[in-house]
Every structure is written in structure tokens, then in C-alpha cells.
Coordinates of C-alpha atoms and ligand atoms in Angstrom, one line a residue:
X1 CA -5.7 17.4 -25.7
X2 CA -5.7 13.7 -24.7
X3 CA -6.3 11.3 -27.6
X4 CA -8.6 8.8 -26.2
X5 CA -7.6 7.5 -22.9
X6 CA -8.7 8.7 -19.6
X7 CA -8.2 6.7 -16.4
X8 CA -9.9 7.7 -13.3
X9 CA -9.4 5.9 -10.1
X10 CA -11.3 5.7 -6.8
X11 CA -10.7 8.6 -4.7
X12 CA -9.5 8.0 -1.2
X13 CA -11.4 8.8 2.0
X14 CA -9.7 11.6 3.9
X15 CA -10.7 10.2 7.2
X16 CA -7.9 7.6 7.0
X17 CA -4.2 7.9 6.7
X18 CA -2.9 6.6 3.3
X19 CA -1.9 3.0 3.5
X20 CA -0.3 0.5 1.2
X21 CA -3.7 -0.4 -0.5
X22 CA -4.2 3.2 -1.5
X23 CA -0.6 3.4 -2.7
X24 CA -1.1 0.2 -4.8
X25 CA -4.1 1.6 -6.6
X26 CA -2.5 4.9 -7.4
X27 CA 0.7 3.4 -8.6
X28 CA -1.3 0.8 -10.7
X29 CA -3.2 3.6 -12.4
X30 CA 0.0 5.6 -12.8
X31 CA 1.5 2.6 -14.5
X32 CA -1.5 2.3 -16.9
X33 CA -1.2 6.0 -17.7
X34 CA 2.5 5.8 -18.3
X35 CA 2.1 2.7 -20.5
X36 CA -0.4 4.7 -22.7
X37 CA 2.2 7.4 -23.0
X38 CA 4.9 4.9 -23.8
X39 CA 2.7 3.6 -26.5
X40 CA 2.4 7.0 -28.1
X41 CA -1.1 7.8 -26.8
X42 CA -1.9 10.8 -24.7
X43 CA -3.7 10.3 -21.5
X44 CA -5.6 12.1 -18.8
X45 CA -5.4 10.6 -15.3
X46 CA -7.7 11.8 -12.6
X47 CA -7.6 10.9 -8.9
X48 CA -8.4 12.7 -5.7
X49 CA -9.9 12.7 -2.3
X50 CA -13.4 12.0 -1.0
X51 CA -13.7 14.7 1.7
X52 CA -17.4 14.7 2.8
X53 CA -19.4 12.4 5.0
X54 CA -20.2 11.4 8.5
X55 CA -16.8 9.8 9.2
X56 CA -15.0 13.0 8.4
X57 CA -17.3 15.0 10.5
X58 CA -16.9 12.6 13.4
X59 CA -13.1 12.4 13.1
X60 CA -12.8 16.2 12.9
X61 CA -14.9 16.6 16.1
X62 CA -12.7 14.1 17.9
X63 CA -9.6 16.2 16.9
X64 CA -11.2 19.5 17.7
X65 CA -11.0 20.6 14.1
X66 CA -13.6 21.8 11.6
X67 CA -14.4 19.2 9.0
X68 CA -12.7 21.3 6.3
X69 CA -9.5 21.7 8.4
X70 CA -9.5 18.0 9.1
X71 CA -10.1 17.0 5.5
X72 CA -7.4 19.4 4.3
X73 CA -4.9 17.9 6.8
X74 CA -5.6 14.4 5.5
X75 CA -5.5 15.6 1.9
X76 CA -1.9 17.0 2.4
X77 CA -0.8 13.5 3.4
X78 CA -2.2 12.0 0.2
X79 CA -0.7 14.7 -1.9
X80 CA 2.7 14.3 -0.5
X81 CA 2.6 10.5 -0.8
X82 CA 1.7 10.7 -4.5
X83 CA 4.6 13.1 -5.1
X84 CA 7.0 10.8 -3.2
X85 CA 5.8 7.8 -5.2
X86 CA 6.0 9.5 -8.6
X87 CA 2.3 9.2 -9.2
X88 CA 1.7 11.7 -12.0
X89 CA -2.0 12.6 -12.3
X90 CA -3.4 15.3 -14.5
X91 CA -6.5 16.2 -12.6
X92 CA -7.0 16.3 -8.8
X93 CA -10.6 15.7 -7.6
X94 CA -11.1 17.1 -4.1
X95 CA -14.8 16.9 -3.4
X96 CA -14.9 20.1 -1.4
X97 CA -14.0 22.1 -4.6
X98 CA -16.8 24.5 -5.4
X99 CA -16.7 23.4 -9.0
X100 CA -17.5 19.9 -7.9
X101 CA -20.3 21.1 -5.6
X102 CA -21.8 23.0 -8.5
X103 CA -21.8 19.9 -10.7
X104 CA -23.3 17.7 -8.0
X105 CA -26.1 20.3 -7.4
X106 CA -26.8 20.7 -11.2
X107 CA -27.1 16.9 -11.5
X108 CA -29.4 16.7 -8.5
X109 CA -31.5 19.5 -9.8
X110 CA -31.9 17.8 -13.1
X111 CA -32.8 14.4 -11.5
X112 CA -35.3 16.2 -9.3
X113 CA -36.9 18.1 -12.2
X114 CA -37.3 14.9 -14.2
X115 CA -39.1 13.2 -11.3
X116 CA -36.3 10.7 -10.5
X117 CA -36.1 11.7 -6.8
X118 CA -38.8 11.6 -4.2
X119 CA -39.1 12.3 -0.4
X120 CA -40.2 9.7 2.1
X121 CA -40.1 9.0 5.8
X122 CA -38.2 5.9 6.9
X123 CA -37.8 4.2 10.3
X124 CA -35.1 1.6 10.7
X125 CA -31.7 0.5 12.0
X126 CA -28.8 2.7 11.0
X127 CA -25.1 1.9 11.0
X128 CA -23.1 4.9 12.1
X129 CA -19.9 3.5 10.8
X130 CA -21.2 2.6 7.4
X131 CA -23.5 5.6 7.2
X132 CA -26.4 3.6 6.0
X133 CA -29.8 2.1 7.0
X134 CA -29.6 -1.6 7.4
X135 CA -32.2 -4.1 6.3
X136 CA -32.9 -7.7 7.4
X137 CA -30.4 -8.9 4.8
X138 CA -27.6 -7.4 6.9
X139 CA -28.6 -9.5 10.0
X140 CA -26.5 -12.5 10.9
X141 CA -28.0 -16.0 11.3
X142 CA -28.7 -15.1 15.0
X143 CA -30.6 -12.0 13.9
X144 CA -27.9 -9.5 15.0
X145 CA -26.1 -6.9 13.0
X146 CA -22.5 -8.0 12.8
X147 CA -19.5 -6.1 14.2
X148 CA -18.6 -4.8 10.8
X149 CA -21.5 -2.3 11.1
X150 CA -20.2 -0.8 14.3
X151 CA -22.7 1.1 16.4
X152 CA -26.3 0.5 15.1
X153 CA -29.1 2.9 16.2
X154 CA -32.8 3.0 15.5
X155 CA -33.8 6.1 13.7
X156 CA -36.8 7.6 11.9
X157 CA -36.2 10.3 9.4
X158 CA -37.4 11.8 6.1
X159 CA -35.0 11.6 3.2
X160 CA -34.7 11.9 -0.5
X161 CA -34.6 8.8 -2.6
X162 CA -33.3 8.1 -6.1
X163 CA -35.5 5.6 -8.1
X164 CA -32.7 3.1 -8.4
X165 CA -34.9 0.0 -8.7
X166 CA -36.6 1.3 -11.8
X167 CA -33.4 0.8 -13.6
X168 CA -32.7 -2.8 -12.6
X169 CA -33.8 -4.3 -15.9
X170 CA -31.8 -1.8 -17.8
X171 CA -28.7 -2.5 -15.8
X172 CA -29.1 -6.3 -16.2
X173 CA -29.3 -5.8 -20.0
X174 CA -26.4 -3.4 -20.0
X175 CA -24.2 -5.9 -18.1
X176 CA -25.2 -8.7 -20.4
X177 CA -24.5 -6.6 -23.5
X178 CA -21.2 -5.2 -22.3
X179 CA -18.7 -7.9 -21.8
X180 CA -15.9 -5.4 -21.0
X181 CA -17.9 -3.4 -18.5
X182 CA -16.2 -5.1 -15.6
X183 CA -12.7 -6.6 -15.6
X184 CA -11.9 -9.3 -14.4
X185 CA -14.8 -11.2 -15.8
X186 CA -15.5 -13.1 -12.5
X187 CA -16.4 -9.8 -10.9
X188 CA -18.9 -9.1 -13.7
X189 CA -20.6 -12.4 -12.8
X190 CA -20.6 -11.4 -9.1
X191 CA -22.1 -8.0 -10.1
X192 CA -24.8 -9.6 -12.2
X193 CA -25.8 -11.8 -9.4
X194 CA -26.0 -8.9 -7.0
X195 CA -28.1 -6.9 -9.5
X196 CA -30.6 -9.8 -9.8
X197 CA -31.3 -9.3 -6.1
X198 CA -31.5 -5.5 -6.3
X199 CA -34.6 -4.2 -4.5
X200 CA -35.4 -0.8 -3.1
X201 CA -34.3 2.7 -4.0
X202 CA -31.2 4.6 -3.0
X203 CA -31.4 7.2 -0.2
X204 CA -29.3 10.1 -1.5
X205 CA -29.7 12.6 1.4
X206 CA -28.8 13.0 5.0
X207 CA -30.8 15.5 7.2
X208 CA -28.5 18.3 8.3
X209 CA -29.3 17.9 11.9
X210 CA -27.5 14.6 11.8
X211 CA -24.8 15.4 9.2
X212 CA -24.0 18.9 8.0
X213 CA -20.7 18.1 6.3
X214 CA -21.8 17.6 2.7
X215 CA -23.2 19.2 -0.4
X216 CA -26.6 20.8 0.2
X217 CA -29.6 19.5 -1.9
X218 CA -30.4 22.5 -4.2
X219 CA -34.1 21.9 -3.9
X220 CA -34.4 21.1 -0.1
X221 CA -31.8 22.9 2.0
X222 CA -32.5 20.9 5.2
X223 CA -30.4 18.1 3.6
X224 CA -27.0 17.3 2.4
X225 CA -26.1 14.7 -0.3
X226 CA -25.2 11.2 0.6
X227 CA -21.4 10.9 0.4
X228 CA -21.3 8.1 -2.2
X229 CA -23.6 10.0 -4.5
X230 CA -21.4 13.1 -4.2
X231 CA -18.1 11.2 -4.5
X232 CA -19.1 9.2 -7.6
X233 CA -19.9 12.4 -9.4
X234 CA -16.2 13.4 -9.2
X235 CA -15.5 11.3 -12.3
X236 CA -17.6 13.6 -14.4
X237 CA -17.4 16.9 -12.5
X238 CA -13.6 17.1 -12.7
X239 CA -13.8 16.1 -16.3
X240 CA -15.8 19.3 -16.9
X241 CA -19.3 17.9 -17.0
X242 CA -21.9 20.7 -16.8
X243 CA -19.1 23.1 -16.0
X244 CA -19.2 26.8 -17.1
X245 CA -17.0 27.4 -20.2
X246 CA -14.7 29.6 -18.1
X247 CA -14.4 27.1 -15.2
X248 CA -10.8 26.1 -16.1
X249 CA -11.9 22.5 -16.1
X250 CA -11.2 20.3 -19.2
X251 CA -13.8 20.1 -22.0
X252 CA -15.9 17.0 -21.1
X253 CA -16.3 15.7 -24.6
X254 CA -12.5 15.5 -25.0
X255 CA -12.1 13.2 -22.0
X256 CA -15.2 11.1 -21.9
X257 CA -15.8 8.2 -21.6
X258 CA -13.0 7.1 -19.4
X259 CA -11.2 4.0 -20.6
X260 CA -11.4 2.6 -17.1
X261 CA -12.3 3.5 -13.6
X262 CA -9.7 1.7 -11.5
X263 CA -11.3 0.6 -8.2
X264 CA -10.8 -1.9 -5.4
X265 CA -13.0 -5.0 -5.1
X266 CA -14.8 -3.6 -2.1
X267 CA -16.4 -0.7 -3.9
X268 CA -17.7 -2.6 -7.0
X269 CA -21.0 -3.6 -5.3
X270 CA -23.1 -1.6 -5.0
X271 CA -21.3 1.8 -5.5
X272 CA -19.5 1.5 -8.9
X273 CA -21.3 -1.5 -10.3
X274 CA -24.9 -0.5 -9.4
X275 CA -25.3 3.2 -8.4
X276 CA -22.8 4.6 -10.8
X277 CA -24.0 3.2 -14.1
X278 CA -27.6 3.8 -13.1
X279 CA -26.8 7.4 -12.1
X280 CA -25.2 8.0 -15.5
X281 CA -28.0 6.3 -17.4
X282 CA -30.6 8.4 -15.4
X283 CA -28.8 11.6 -16.1
X284 CA -29.0 10.7 -19.8
X285 CA -25.7 9.1 -20.7
X286 CA -26.1 6.6 -23.6
X287 CA -24.8 3.1 -23.0
X288 CA -21.6 3.6 -25.0
X289 CA -20.7 6.5 -22.7
X290 CA -20.7 4.4 -19.6
X291 CA -17.1 3.7 -18.6
X292 CA -15.6 0.3 -17.9
X293 CA -14.5 -0.7 -14.4
X294 CA -11.2 -2.3 -13.7
X295 CA -11.5 -4.0 -10.3
X296 CA -8.3 -4.8 -8.5
X297 CA -7.8 -7.0 -5.5
X298 CA -6.5 -6.2 -2.1
X299 CA -3.2 -6.4 -0.3
X300 CA -3.6 -8.4 2.9
X301 CA -1.3 -9.2 5.8
X302 CA -1.0 -12.9 6.4
X303 CA -4.3 -13.4 4.7
X304 CA -6.1 -10.9 6.9
X305 CA -7.5 -7.5 6.0
X306 CA -5.3 -4.6 6.9
X307 CA -7.1 -2.5 9.5
X308 CA -6.3 0.3 11.8
X309 CA -7.9 -1.6 14.7
X310 CA -5.7 -4.6 14.4
X311 CA -2.7 -2.3 13.9
X312 CA -1.4 -4.1 10.8
X313 CA -1.6 -1.1 8.5
X314 CA 1.5 -0.6 6.3
X315 CA 2.7 2.9 5.8
X316 CA 3.9 3.3 2.2
X317 CA 5.7 6.6 2.9
X318 CA 7.9 4.9 5.5
X319 CA 8.6 1.9 3.2
X320 CA 9.5 4.2 0.3
X321 CA 11.8 6.2 2.6
X322 CA 13.6 3.1 3.8
X323 CA 13.8 1.0 0.6
X324 CA 13.4 3.6 -2.1
X325 CA 10.5 4.4 -4.4
X326 CA 11.8 2.1 -7.1
X327 CA 11.8 -0.9 -4.8
X328 CA 8.3 -0.1 -3.5
X329 CA 6.8 0.5 -7.0
X330 CA 8.4 -2.7 -8.3
X331 CA 7.1 -4.8 -5.5
X332 CA 3.6 -3.4 -5.6
X333 CA 3.4 -4.1 -9.3
X334 CA 5.3 -7.4 -9.5
X335 CA 3.9 -9.4 -6.6
X336 CA 0.2 -9.2 -7.2
X337 CA -1.9 -10.2 -10.2
X338 CA -4.4 -7.5 -11.1
X339 CA -7.8 -8.6 -9.9
X340 CA -6.5 -11.0 -7.3
X341 CA -5.4 -10.4 -3.7
X342 CA -1.9 -10.8 -2.4
X343 CA -0.1 -10.9 0.9
X344 CA 2.1 -8.0 1.7
X345 CA 5.6 -9.1 2.8
X346 CA 8.6 -6.9 3.4
X347 CA 10.8 -9.9 3.0
X348 CA 9.4 -10.6 -0.4
X349 CA 9.9 -6.9 -1.3
X350 CA 13.6 -7.3 -0.6
X351 CA 13.8 -10.7 -2.2
X352 CA 12.2 -9.7 -5.4
X353 CA 14.2 -6.5 -5.7
X354 CA 17.5 -8.2 -5.0
X355 CA 16.8 -11.2 -7.2
X356 CA 15.1 -9.5 -10.2
X357 CA 16.5 -6.0 -10.2
X358 CA 19.9 -6.0 -8.3
X359 CA 21.2 -9.4 -9.3
X360 CA 19.6 -9.6 -12.7
X361 CA 19.0 -6.2 -14.5
X362 CA 21.5 -4.1 -12.5
X363 CA 24.2 -6.7 -12.7
X364 CA 23.6 -7.2 -16.4
X365 CA 23.9 -3.5 -17.1
X366 CA 27.0 -3.1 -14.9
X367 CA 28.8 -6.1 -16.4
X368 CA 27.9 -5.1 -20.0
X369 CA 29.1 -1.5 -19.6
X370 CA 32.2 -2.5 -17.8
X371 CA 33.1 -5.1 -20.5
X372 CA 32.3 -2.7 -23.3
X373 CA 34.6 -0.1 -21.8
X374 CA 37.4 -2.5 -20.8
X375 CA 37.5 -4.3 -24.2
X376 CA 36.2 -1.7 -26.7
X377 CA 36.4 1.8 -25.0
X378 CA 32.6 1.7 -24.9
X379 CA 32.2 1.7 -28.7
X380 CA 29.7 -0.7 -30.2
X381 CA 30.0 -2.4 -33.6
X382 CA 26.6 -3.2 -35.1
X383 CA 27.0 -6.8 -36.0
X384 CA 24.2 -9.1 -37.0
X385 CA 25.7 -12.4 -36.0
X386 CA 24.6 -15.7 -37.4
X387 CA 25.5 -17.4 -34.1
X388 CA 22.4 -19.2 -33.0
X389 CA 22.5 -17.9 -29.4
X390 CA 22.8 -14.3 -30.5
X391 CA 20.3 -14.7 -33.3
X392 CA 17.9 -16.2 -30.7
X393 CA 18.2 -13.1 -28.5
X394 CA 17.7 -10.7 -31.3
X395 CA 15.0 -12.5 -33.3
X396 CA 13.2 -14.5 -30.7
X397 CA 13.7 -13.5 -27.0
X398 CA 13.6 -9.7 -27.5
X399 CA 10.6 -9.5 -29.9
X400 CA 8.7 -12.1 -27.9
X401 CA 9.3 -10.2 -24.7
X402 CA 7.9 -7.0 -26.3
X403 CA 4.9 -8.9 -27.6
X404 CA 4.2 -10.6 -24.3
X405 CA 4.7 -7.3 -22.4
X406 CA 2.4 -5.3 -24.7
X407 CA -0.3 -7.9 -24.6
X408 CA -0.1 -8.2 -20.8
X409 CA -0.2 -4.5 -20.3
X410 CA -3.2 -4.2 -22.7
X411 CA -4.9 -6.7 -20.3
X412 CA -3.8 -4.8 -17.2
X413 CA -1.5 -7.6 -16.1
X414 CA 1.4 -5.6 -15.0
X415 CA 3.1 -8.5 -13.1
X416 CA 3.2 -10.6 -16.3
X417 CA 4.5 -7.6 -18.3
X418 CA 7.3 -7.1 -15.8
X419 CA 8.1 -10.7 -15.9
X420 CA 8.6 -10.5 -19.7
X421 CA 11.2 -7.8 -19.2
X422 CA 12.9 -9.6 -16.3
X423 CA 13.1 -12.8 -18.4
X424 CA 14.8 -11.0 -21.2
X425 CA 17.4 -9.7 -18.8
X426 CA 17.9 -13.2 -17.5
X427 CA 18.4 -14.4 -21.1
X428 CA 21.2 -11.8 -21.4
X429 CA 22.9 -12.9 -18.2
X430 CA 22.8 -16.4 -19.6
X431 CA 24.4 -15.2 -22.8
X432 CA 27.2 -13.6 -20.8
X433 CA 27.8 -16.9 -19.0
X434 CA 27.7 -19.0 -22.2
X435 CA 29.7 -16.6 -24.4
X436 CA 32.2 -15.7 -21.7
X437 CA 33.3 -12.4 -23.3
X438 CA 36.4 -12.3 -21.0
X439 CA 37.7 -15.4 -22.9
X440 CA 36.7 -13.9 -26.3
X441 CA 38.7 -10.8 -25.4
X442 CA 41.9 -12.8 -25.1
X443 CA 41.5 -14.4 -28.6
X444 CA 42.0 -12.0 -31.6
X445 CA 40.2 -14.5 -33.8
X446 CA 37.1 -14.0 -31.7
X447 CA 37.1 -10.2 -32.0
X448 CA 34.0 -10.1 -34.2
X449 CA 32.1 -12.4 -31.9
X450 CA 33.0 -10.2 -28.9
X451 CA 31.7 -7.1 -30.7
X452 CA 28.5 -9.0 -31.6
X453 CA 27.9 -10.2 -28.0
X454 CA 28.4 -6.7 -26.6
X455 CA 26.1 -5.2 -29.2
X456 CA 23.4 -7.8 -28.5
X457 CA 23.7 -7.2 -24.7
X458 CA 23.4 -3.4 -25.0
X459 CA 20.5 -3.7 -27.5
X460 CA 18.6 -6.1 -25.2
X461 CA 19.2 -3.9 -22.1
X462 CA 17.9 -0.9 -24.1
X463 CA 14.7 -2.8 -24.7
X464 CA 14.4 -3.9 -21.1
X465 CA 14.8 -0.3 -20.0
X466 CA 11.9 0.8 -22.3
X467 CA 9.7 -2.0 -21.0
X468 CA 10.4 -1.1 -17.3
X469 CA 9.6 2.5 -17.9
X470 CA 5.9 2.7 -16.7
X471 CA 6.7 0.9 -13.5
X472 CA 10.2 2.2 -12.8
X473 CA 10.4 5.5 -14.6
X474 CA 13.5 6.7 -12.8
X475 CA 15.5 3.5 -13.2
X476 CA 14.4 3.2 -16.8
X477 CA 15.8 6.7 -17.6
X478 CA 19.0 6.0 -15.7
X479 CA 19.6 2.8 -17.7
X480 CA 19.0 4.6 -20.9
X481 CA 21.3 7.4 -19.8
X482 CA 24.0 4.9 -19.0
X483 CA 23.6 3.5 -22.5
X484 CA 23.8 7.1 -23.8
X485 CA 20.4 6.8 -25.3
X486 CA 18.8 10.2 -24.9
X487 CA 15.5 9.8 -26.7
X488 CA 12.2 9.8 -24.7
X489 CA 11.4 6.2 -24.0
X490 CA 8.8 4.8 -26.5
X491 CA 7.5 1.4 -27.2
X492 CA 8.0 2.1 -30.9
X493 CA 11.7 2.0 -30.2
X494 CA 11.5 -1.4 -28.5
X495 CA 12.6 -3.0 -31.8
X496 CA 15.9 -4.6 -32.5
X497 CA 18.8 -2.7 -34.0
X498 CA 18.2 1.0 -33.0
X499 CA 21.7 1.4 -31.5
X500 CA 23.9 2.5 -34.4
X501 CA 27.3 1.3 -35.4
X502 CA 29.9 3.3 -33.5
X503 CA 27.5 4.2 -30.7
X504 CA 29.5 5.0 -27.6
X505 CA 28.1 3.7 -24.3
X506 CA 28.1 5.7 -21.1
X507 CA 29.8 4.7 -17.9
X508 CA 28.2 2.3 -15.4
X509 CA 26.6 3.8 -12.3
X510 CA 25.3 1.4 -9.6
X511 CA 21.5 1.4 -10.0
X512 CA 19.8 -1.2 -7.7
X513 CA 21.8 -1.4 -4.5
X514 CA 20.9 -4.6 -2.7
X515 CA 18.3 -4.1 0.0
X516 CA 18.9 -5.2 3.6
X517 CA 16.3 -5.7 6.3
X518 CA 15.8 -2.7 8.6
X519 CA 18.0 -3.0 11.7
X520 CA 15.1 -4.0 14.0
X521 CA 14.0 -6.8 11.7
X522 CA 17.6 -8.0 11.3
X523 CA 17.9 -9.0 15.0
Ligands
MSP1 N1 -13.8 7.2 -1.0 C1 -14.2 5.9 -1.5 C2 -14.1 5.8 -3.0 C3 -14.9 6.8 -3.7 S1 -14.7 6.7 -5.4 C4 -16.0 7.6 -6.0 C5 -13.2 4.8 -0.9 N2 -12.1 5.3 -0.3 S2 -11.0 4.3 0.4 O1 -10.0 5.2 0.9 O2 -11.7 3.5 1.4 O3 -10.5 3.4 -0.6 C6 -9.9 3.9 -1.8 C7 -9.4 2.8 -2.7 O4 -8.4 2.0 -2.0 C8 -10.5 1.8 -3.0 O5 -10.6 1.4 -4.4 C9 -10.1 0.6 -2.2 O6 -10.5 -0.7 -2.7 C10 -8.6 0.7 -2.2 N3 -8.1 -0.1 -1.1 C11 -8.3 0.1 0.3 N4 -7.6 -0.9 0.9 C12 -7.0 -1.7 0.1 C13 -6.0 -2.7 0.2 N5 -5.7 -3.3 1.3 N6 -5.5 -3.2 -1.0 C14 -5.7 -2.6 -2.2 N7 -6.6 -1.6 -2.3 C15 -7.3 -1.2 -1.2 O7 -13.6 3.6 -1.0

């Protein structure tokens, strides 16, 4: 049973092929979950696919498939990508799952019975692409609806509405009273400003004659549920909310509230920042049971949004196949600061891998193991040297790296955490240069210092390997195996002096082979 932590992350639309943005979000959440485990806390990580809605229905029609067949085809691509990238989730939320449908219908029925839903006719302009009615707020200065809305048609229809606006004051108070509701804090300010302007209720249905691919309203069978209302519920439905005891789902009270919902900046307002807390509040969740939101930024291409129409979508599966999962996970975690945007660059992926992993960590490991075998048959002597450069590594650089790392991870700043590990490895490489073990090896009077240098290097590498574990699980285990450390990586072991006197190091195995540009790009 998980201790306390429960990360859920936005579920991906199955009407699109997975791209680098999806990969980033899942790897990021996977890293948070692995960090919790490394810290000795158990964790439950839920992710999944958002399979209903008009876009799925339309894409399926175009391909001559049923919506379910189409959604399943897309789902397979996401599932295989998460496997390829080492994204280890505990729960899989596919919104066509009958257990999810049951929870959505139970929640709708409850809201209906308590008078929080009403039916009304509405005439207005409707964006087919965004699946929503537009208001004058969406018009440009010239009075048009911008191209982002795609085809806009005039429609009149009856629908079911959720009394969203009744909860505006509650939400403002909740945001004011919950400093950590949204991270980073500038997004909380953005959200608050948006809530100030909130007016009108939320249309939560679509008439079946326009959209049949959705979850039927339990109290009015001519309608299906609006896809966002359905999708948001995944966070509770797959955690066992309102589930029958024999459903096989987790027990809700053991998982809730999630420590964070990890989402992209585009789906904070209104979906996760307005609809979701209000939905939970209206269902009866007390304020302390409303989960926090961690809002990450976007990967762009040369400052522009990735989009299928401009053809600049990056395929993470192809990148991982070419450069390896380690390189891709490292780049996605090291070259963006959580909450901000970054520009995707394959050249930077290679550069950072070569500079920070191949030339720095890999080289350090390789040199250390080679020297230890050449000069000492791989056997370490545990020596606490008074030499200032060694004492600095043991008593300042290594503990500082662990503190900086832990603090950065606790604040979701994976790039800063990685940097702490990389800097520690750099300090070790500098120690190799300054202490020149190859010279010490030639002077019997320096035998003790040579032993001390080798011990300090091995010990620092062991700590680097532990720190790298959430981002680079395979590389971390490989480094530890080469050091002949066979305990499960744990942050509790990231303290100086765990390698015993007489410990025998393993043999070096090349770990981070330098990356070269693909042949086409090398021309
Ligand atoms: N299906 C909805 C989420 C429902 S959650 C109840 C959705 N799906 S999505 O496929 O469009 O996006 C999934 C996640 O990927 C979102 O959090 C979104 O912000 C993120 N990203 C999409 N493009 C991205 C980038 N270019 N960069 C980083 N993340 C991006 O929204």
C-alpha cells in the first residue's frame, strides 16, 4: 500500500501520435515517482489515455474505423512508448474502461440528484476543433474567431450545464488560502486572474446526434458527457473512487489526495485550475482533499509550438531508437527547467550527453576503475585522508551535492538536481588531474595517498550513481554494478563512507558511448 504519495499526470489524447511533449511529461512524472522510491517512500503513479470526444470520432471516421478501434490503435502507440522509455506507472487510466464509465455516471447522477446540473437551450457559435461553444471573448479585434478555433459553425441545441459560476467565490478563497495549490507560483497568479473573470456555467453534455462517442448521461440518454468532464474524473475513478469493493481498483482512501497532478501549461486554465477543483468541491471533497497541480512548460521548436500542421513534431520513439533511452531521458530532464518552456534541439541533446555523461561521468568511472585495477587489483583501502582536496570532496562537495539535489527534487527542479550530480563528477575529474594518481603510483612513499584518492573517487561515483537513479535508472544500476555495489539504490546510502575497507571494485564497461549526428544531419 503506498505511503502517501500519488502522482497523477495528464492523460494523452488518443487522437494524436505521441510526441516529445507527451514523452517529457511522462518521463518527468516517472522521475518524481522514482525519486520518492529512492527516498524510501512508496508511490502510486497513474497515467493513461483520454479516448472519448469529437476529435476521436472524426479521426476514426476518416480512417474508416470505429472510434473504439481507432482509440485502441493510438493507445497501443502510447503504451509501447512508455515501455520503451522506462516510464513505470502503477495505474493505467483508459477512459473507455467500464469501471471509469461507472464512476463518471455515478458522479453525474450524484450532481444531478443534488440539483447541481440543469438543462437549457443555447444558440451560438461552435468550434468543431475545440469542441466548444465560443463567446464574444474569443473574437479577435476584427470580430472574427481566430484560426486556432478551426471550423466555426452556428448551432442551437439543448444541453446539460454544471453550475460552475456558483463556486467562483469558493474557488477564489481556495486559491488564496492554498499557496501550494499551483506550482510554479506565477501560474497560480495567472489562474487567480482567470477565475476573477469567470462567468457562466459549464456545458457538460453533447447531444448524441452530434457526438455519440462518449459516456452517456445516466439521467438523459440522448446525451453523452463532455470529454473534459469525463477525462478529469480519471484521477479519481482509477484511484477507486465510488468503485465496488470487488472492482480490483485500489482503495481510494489509501491513495487520495494525490501529491500532485502533473500537467502542461495549456491545460491549467480552465480545465485543471477551474473545472477540476470545482467539480471535486461540488462532489463533496473537503478543501484538504483537493490535490495540488504541478504545471510544466512546453518544448518548442525554434521558439514555435510543435504542431502536426507545420510538420515540426518530434517523434520520441525514433529519437530513443537512435540515441538510446538514457540520452533522451537525460536531455528531457536536463535541458528544461520545470515550469518554463525550452527549445528542443537534437544538437543540444548530443552535446549535453557527450559533455556531461560521456566525457564527465563515464570517463570518471572508466578512469577510476582502470586505475584501481592497474594499481591495486581493484581493492579499496578505506582511508580518511587529511589532505585538503580529499577532505573537501568527502566533507563538502559530496554532502553539498546531496543536499542541493534533494532540495531541488523536492521542488521538482530536476535540471538543478542533475546539475548537482554532474558537478560532483566534475570535482572528481579535477581531483584526478590535480592528484595525478599515475605519478603517485610510481612513488612508494605516496602509496597511502594513492589509496585515499582511489577510495574517494569510488565513493563519490557511488553517490553520483545514486543521485542519477531517478533520471537514468539503467545507467545508475550499471555504474553501481561496476563498483560491485549490489544494494538497491537509496538516498539514505548517499552518505560518505559506505564502501568498506577491502571492497573489490568490478571491471569497467563502457557506459555512455559518445553520440554522433545521424548520417543525414552529418552532411
Ligand atoms: N487529454 C488531455 C488531458 C486530459 S487530463 C484529464 C490533453 N491531452 S494532450 O495529449 O493534448 O496533452 C497531454 C499532455 O501533454 C498535456 O499536459 C500537455 O500540456 C502536454 N504537452 C503537449 N504538448 C507539449 C509540449 N510541446 N511540451 C510539453 N508538454 C506538452 O490535454
